[in-house]
mmCIF file of C-alpha atoms in Angstrom:
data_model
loop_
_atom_site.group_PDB
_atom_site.id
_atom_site.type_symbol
_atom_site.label_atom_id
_atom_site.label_comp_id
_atom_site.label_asym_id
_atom_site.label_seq_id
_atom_site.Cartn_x
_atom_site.Cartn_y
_atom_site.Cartn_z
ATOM 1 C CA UNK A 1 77.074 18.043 6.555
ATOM 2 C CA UNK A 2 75.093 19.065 9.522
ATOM 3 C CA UNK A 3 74.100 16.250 11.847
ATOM 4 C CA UNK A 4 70.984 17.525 12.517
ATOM 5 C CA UNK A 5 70.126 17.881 8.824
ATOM 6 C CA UNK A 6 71.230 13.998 7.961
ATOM 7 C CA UNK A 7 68.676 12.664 10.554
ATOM 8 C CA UNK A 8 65.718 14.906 9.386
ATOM 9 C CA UNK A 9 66.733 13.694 5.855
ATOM 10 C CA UNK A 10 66.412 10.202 7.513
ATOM 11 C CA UNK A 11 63.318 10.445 9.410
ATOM 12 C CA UNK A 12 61.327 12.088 6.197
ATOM 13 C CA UNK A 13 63.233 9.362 4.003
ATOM 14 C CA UNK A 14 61.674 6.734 6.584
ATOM 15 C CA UNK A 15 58.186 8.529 7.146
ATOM 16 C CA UNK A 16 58.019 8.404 3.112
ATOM 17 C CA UNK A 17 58.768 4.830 2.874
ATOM 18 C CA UNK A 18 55.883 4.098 5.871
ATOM 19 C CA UNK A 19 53.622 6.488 3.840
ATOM 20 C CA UNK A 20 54.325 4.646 0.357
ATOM 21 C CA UNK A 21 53.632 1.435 1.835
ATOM 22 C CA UNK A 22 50.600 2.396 3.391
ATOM 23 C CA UNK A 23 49.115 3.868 0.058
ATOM 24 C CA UNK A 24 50.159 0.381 -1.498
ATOM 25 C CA UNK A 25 47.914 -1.382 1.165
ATOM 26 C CA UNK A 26 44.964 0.889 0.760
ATOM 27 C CA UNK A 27 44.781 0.851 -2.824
ATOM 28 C CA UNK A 28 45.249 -3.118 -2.665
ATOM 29 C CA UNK A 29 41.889 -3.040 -0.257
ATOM 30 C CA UNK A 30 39.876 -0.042 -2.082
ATOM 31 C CA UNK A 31 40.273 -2.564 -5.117
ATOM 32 C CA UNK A 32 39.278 -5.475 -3.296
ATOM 33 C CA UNK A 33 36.050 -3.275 -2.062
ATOM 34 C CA UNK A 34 35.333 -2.572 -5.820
ATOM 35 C CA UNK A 35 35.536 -5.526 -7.029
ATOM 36 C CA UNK A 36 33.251 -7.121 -3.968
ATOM 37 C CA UNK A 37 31.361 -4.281 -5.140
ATOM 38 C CA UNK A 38 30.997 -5.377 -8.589
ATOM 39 C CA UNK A 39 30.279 -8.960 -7.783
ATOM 40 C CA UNK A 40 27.419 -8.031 -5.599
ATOM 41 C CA UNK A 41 25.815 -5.174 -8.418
ATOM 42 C CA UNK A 42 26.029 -8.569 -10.806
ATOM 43 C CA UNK A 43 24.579 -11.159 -8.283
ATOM 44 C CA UNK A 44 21.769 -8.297 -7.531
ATOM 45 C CA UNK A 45 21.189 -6.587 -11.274
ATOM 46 C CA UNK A 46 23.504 -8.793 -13.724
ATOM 47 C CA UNK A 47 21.707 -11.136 -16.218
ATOM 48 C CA UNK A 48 21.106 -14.440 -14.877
ATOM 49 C CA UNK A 49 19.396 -17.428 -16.497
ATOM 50 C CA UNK A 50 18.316 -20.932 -15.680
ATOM 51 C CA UNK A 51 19.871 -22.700 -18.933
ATOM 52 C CA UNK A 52 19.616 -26.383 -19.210
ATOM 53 C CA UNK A 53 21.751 -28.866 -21.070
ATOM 54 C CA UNK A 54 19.747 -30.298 -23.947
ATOM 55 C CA UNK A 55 20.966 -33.533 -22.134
ATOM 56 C CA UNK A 56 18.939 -32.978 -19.589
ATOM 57 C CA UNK A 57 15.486 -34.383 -18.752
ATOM 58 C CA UNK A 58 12.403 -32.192 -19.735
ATOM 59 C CA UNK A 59 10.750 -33.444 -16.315
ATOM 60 C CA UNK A 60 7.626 -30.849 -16.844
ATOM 61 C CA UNK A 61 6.923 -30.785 -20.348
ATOM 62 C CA UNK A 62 4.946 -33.925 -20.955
ATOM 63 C CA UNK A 63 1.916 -31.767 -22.076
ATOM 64 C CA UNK A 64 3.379 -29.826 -24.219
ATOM 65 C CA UNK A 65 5.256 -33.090 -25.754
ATOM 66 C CA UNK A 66 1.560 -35.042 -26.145
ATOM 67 C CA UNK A 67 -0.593 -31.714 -27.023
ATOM 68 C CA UNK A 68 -2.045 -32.345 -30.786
ATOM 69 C CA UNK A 69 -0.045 -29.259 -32.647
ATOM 70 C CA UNK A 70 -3.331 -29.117 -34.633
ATOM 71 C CA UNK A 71 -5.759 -27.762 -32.021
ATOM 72 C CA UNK A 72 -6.727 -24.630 -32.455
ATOM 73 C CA UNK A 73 -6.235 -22.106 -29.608
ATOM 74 C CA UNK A 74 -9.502 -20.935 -27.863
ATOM 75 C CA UNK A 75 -10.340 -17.353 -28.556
ATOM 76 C CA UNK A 76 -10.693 -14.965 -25.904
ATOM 77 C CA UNK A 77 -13.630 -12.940 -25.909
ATOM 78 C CA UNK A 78 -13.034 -9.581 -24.794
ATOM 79 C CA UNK A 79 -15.934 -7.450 -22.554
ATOM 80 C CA UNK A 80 -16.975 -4.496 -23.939
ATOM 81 C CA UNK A 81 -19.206 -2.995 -21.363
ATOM 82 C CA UNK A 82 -18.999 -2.275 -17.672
ATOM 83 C CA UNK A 83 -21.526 -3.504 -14.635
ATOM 84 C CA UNK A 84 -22.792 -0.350 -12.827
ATOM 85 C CA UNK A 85 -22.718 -1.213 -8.858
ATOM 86 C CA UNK A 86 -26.296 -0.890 -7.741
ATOM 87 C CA UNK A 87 -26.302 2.076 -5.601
ATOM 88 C CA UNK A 88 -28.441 3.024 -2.236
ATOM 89 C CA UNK A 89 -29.742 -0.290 -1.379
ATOM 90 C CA UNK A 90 -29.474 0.445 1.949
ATOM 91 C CA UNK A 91 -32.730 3.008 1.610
ATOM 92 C CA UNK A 92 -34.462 0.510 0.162
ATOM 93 C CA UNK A 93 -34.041 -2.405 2.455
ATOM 94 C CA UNK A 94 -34.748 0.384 5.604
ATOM 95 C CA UNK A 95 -37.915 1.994 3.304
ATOM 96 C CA UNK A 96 -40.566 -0.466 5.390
ATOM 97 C CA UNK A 97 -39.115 -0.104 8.838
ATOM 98 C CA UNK A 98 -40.306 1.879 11.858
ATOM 99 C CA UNK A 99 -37.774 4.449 12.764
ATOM 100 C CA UNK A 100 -36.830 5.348 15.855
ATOM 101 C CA UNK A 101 -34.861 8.962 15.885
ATOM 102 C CA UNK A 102 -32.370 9.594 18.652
ATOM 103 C CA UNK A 103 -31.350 13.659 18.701
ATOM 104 C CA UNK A 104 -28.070 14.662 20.635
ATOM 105 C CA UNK A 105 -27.635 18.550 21.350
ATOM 106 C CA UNK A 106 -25.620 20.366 23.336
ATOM 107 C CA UNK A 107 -27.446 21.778 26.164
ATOM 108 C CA UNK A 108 -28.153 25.419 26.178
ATOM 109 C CA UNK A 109 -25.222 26.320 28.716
ATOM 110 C CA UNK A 110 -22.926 24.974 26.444
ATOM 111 C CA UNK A 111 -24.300 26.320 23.317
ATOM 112 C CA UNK A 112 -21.968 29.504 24.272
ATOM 113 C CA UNK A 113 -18.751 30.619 21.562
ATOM 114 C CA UNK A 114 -15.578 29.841 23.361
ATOM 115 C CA UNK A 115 -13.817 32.920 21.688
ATOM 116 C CA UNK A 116 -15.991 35.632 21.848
ATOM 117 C CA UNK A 117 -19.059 34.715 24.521
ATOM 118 C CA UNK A 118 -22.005 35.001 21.585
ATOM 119 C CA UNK A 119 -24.154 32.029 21.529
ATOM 120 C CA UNK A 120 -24.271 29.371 18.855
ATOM 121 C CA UNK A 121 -26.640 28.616 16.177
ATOM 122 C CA UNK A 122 -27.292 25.452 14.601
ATOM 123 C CA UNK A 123 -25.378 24.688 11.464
ATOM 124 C CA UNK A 124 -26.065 21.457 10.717
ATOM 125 C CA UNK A 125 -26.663 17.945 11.897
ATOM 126 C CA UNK A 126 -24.857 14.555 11.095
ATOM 127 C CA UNK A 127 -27.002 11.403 10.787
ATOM 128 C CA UNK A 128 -25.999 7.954 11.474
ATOM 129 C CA UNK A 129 -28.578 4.846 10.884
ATOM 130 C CA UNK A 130 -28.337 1.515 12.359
ATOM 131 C CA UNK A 131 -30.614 -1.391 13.026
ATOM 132 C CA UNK A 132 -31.791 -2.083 16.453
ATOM 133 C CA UNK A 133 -33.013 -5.863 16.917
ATOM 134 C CA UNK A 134 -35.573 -7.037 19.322
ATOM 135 C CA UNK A 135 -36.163 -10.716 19.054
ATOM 136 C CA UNK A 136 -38.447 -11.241 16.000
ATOM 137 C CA UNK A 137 -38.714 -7.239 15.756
ATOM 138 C CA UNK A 138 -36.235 -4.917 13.775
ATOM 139 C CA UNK A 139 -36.134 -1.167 13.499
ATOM 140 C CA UNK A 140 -34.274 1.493 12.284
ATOM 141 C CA UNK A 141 -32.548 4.106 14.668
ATOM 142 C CA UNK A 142 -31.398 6.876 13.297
ATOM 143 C CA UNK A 143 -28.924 9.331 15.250
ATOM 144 C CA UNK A 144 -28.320 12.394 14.723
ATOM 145 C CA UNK A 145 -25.916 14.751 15.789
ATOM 146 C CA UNK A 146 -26.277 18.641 15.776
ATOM 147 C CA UNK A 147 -23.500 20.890 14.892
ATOM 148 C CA UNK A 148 -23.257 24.654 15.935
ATOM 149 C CA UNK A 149 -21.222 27.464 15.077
ATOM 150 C CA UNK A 150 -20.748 30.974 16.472
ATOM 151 C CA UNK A 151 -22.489 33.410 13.644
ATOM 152 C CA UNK A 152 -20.947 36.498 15.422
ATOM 153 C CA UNK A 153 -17.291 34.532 14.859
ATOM 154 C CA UNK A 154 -18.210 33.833 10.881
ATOM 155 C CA UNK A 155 -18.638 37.657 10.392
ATOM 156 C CA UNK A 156 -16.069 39.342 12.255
ATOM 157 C CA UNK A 157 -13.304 36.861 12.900
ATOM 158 C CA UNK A 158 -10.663 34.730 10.645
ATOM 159 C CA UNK A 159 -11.442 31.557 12.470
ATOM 160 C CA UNK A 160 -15.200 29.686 13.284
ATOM 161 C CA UNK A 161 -15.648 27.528 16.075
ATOM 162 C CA UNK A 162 -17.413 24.518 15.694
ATOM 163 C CA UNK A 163 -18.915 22.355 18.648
ATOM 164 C CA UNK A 164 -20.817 19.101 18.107
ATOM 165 C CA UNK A 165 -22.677 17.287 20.193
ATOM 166 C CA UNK A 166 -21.574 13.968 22.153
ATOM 167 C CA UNK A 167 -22.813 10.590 20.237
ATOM 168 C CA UNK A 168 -22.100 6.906 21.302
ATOM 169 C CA UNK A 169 -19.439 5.870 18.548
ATOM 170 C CA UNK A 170 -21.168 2.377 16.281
ATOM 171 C CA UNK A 171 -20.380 -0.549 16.898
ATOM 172 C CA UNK A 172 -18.778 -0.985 13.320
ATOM 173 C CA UNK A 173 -18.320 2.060 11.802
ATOM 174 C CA UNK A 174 -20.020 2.666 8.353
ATOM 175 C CA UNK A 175 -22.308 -0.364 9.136
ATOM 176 C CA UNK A 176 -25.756 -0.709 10.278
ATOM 177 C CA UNK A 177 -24.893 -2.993 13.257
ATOM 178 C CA UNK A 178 -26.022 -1.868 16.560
ATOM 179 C CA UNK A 179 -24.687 -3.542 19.990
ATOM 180 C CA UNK A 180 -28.332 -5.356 19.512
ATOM 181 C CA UNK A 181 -27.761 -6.260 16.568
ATOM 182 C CA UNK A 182 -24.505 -7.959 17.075
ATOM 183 C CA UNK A 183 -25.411 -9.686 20.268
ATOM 184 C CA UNK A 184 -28.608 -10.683 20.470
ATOM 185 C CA UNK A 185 -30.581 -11.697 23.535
ATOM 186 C CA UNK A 186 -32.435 -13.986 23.419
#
């Protein structure tokens, strides 16, 4: 026999002894992993109950123990309609009030389209309401903000811009509270 052949017959012979033993330890941890695995899909989704021994003491059952079994249980008397919410009773509190109308526009050098140079037209305005207290006096202010658009852009181009004018953000938005109202002076 060839020398050369007996020692690659070795060293395969010895890497397939390391190889088998290593494939013995892995398989001993992969089941290890499955069963930790397994033990933590049971703690997490397995059934689990609080049983008691009928030794035990019943420590919070003492109404249930004295209750007379001949009571009858109260019947529950179901709803059959709905309460409508009361709507816009904010214009009816503000109906008696003086108001006071604050108009923001854009001034005419700005009322110019940024895409093609035409000027702007009014499109619309957004109104905000809120109440302005002067010791012993309260009235309504009502802002409003004016909206343009470019009618040259609407007819001739894919895209309309629209500019509004600047307004002081409220104090609380949605509400009627006005810095006034929220701090008074007195």
């Amino acid at each position: 026999m060839n020398p050369t052949k007996s020692t690659t017959v070795e060293q395969l012979q010895e890497e397939n002894s390391l190889l088998k033993q290593q494939v013995a330890e892995l398989s001993t941890k992969v089941k290890w992993f499955e069963e930790q695995f397994r033990l933590k899909q049971h703690k997490l989704f397995g059934r689990s109950s609080e049983q008691t021994s009928p030794e035990q003491v019943n420590l919070f059952n003492e109404a249930e123990v004295e209750a007379k079994p001949e009571a009858p249980e109260p019947d529950i008397e179901e709803i059959t309609y709905k309460r409508r919410k009361t709507k816009g009773q904010r214009e009816e509190m503000l109906k008696d009030l003086p108001v006071e109308t604050i108009e923001y526009r854009l001034p005419e050098s700005e009322q110019v389209c940024s895409c093609c140079g035409e000027p702007l037209h009014e499109m619309s305005a957004e109104t905000r309401q809120e109440l302005k207290i002067i010791p012993a006096q309260v009235s309504v202010v009502k802002h409003v903000k004016y909206v343009y658009s470019c009618r040259h852009c609407e007819k001739n181009e894919i895209a309309t811009p629209i500019q509004t004018a600047p307004m002081p953000n409220p104090v609380l938005p949605g509400s009627l509270a006005s810095p006034s109202a929220m701090w008074p002076t007195s």
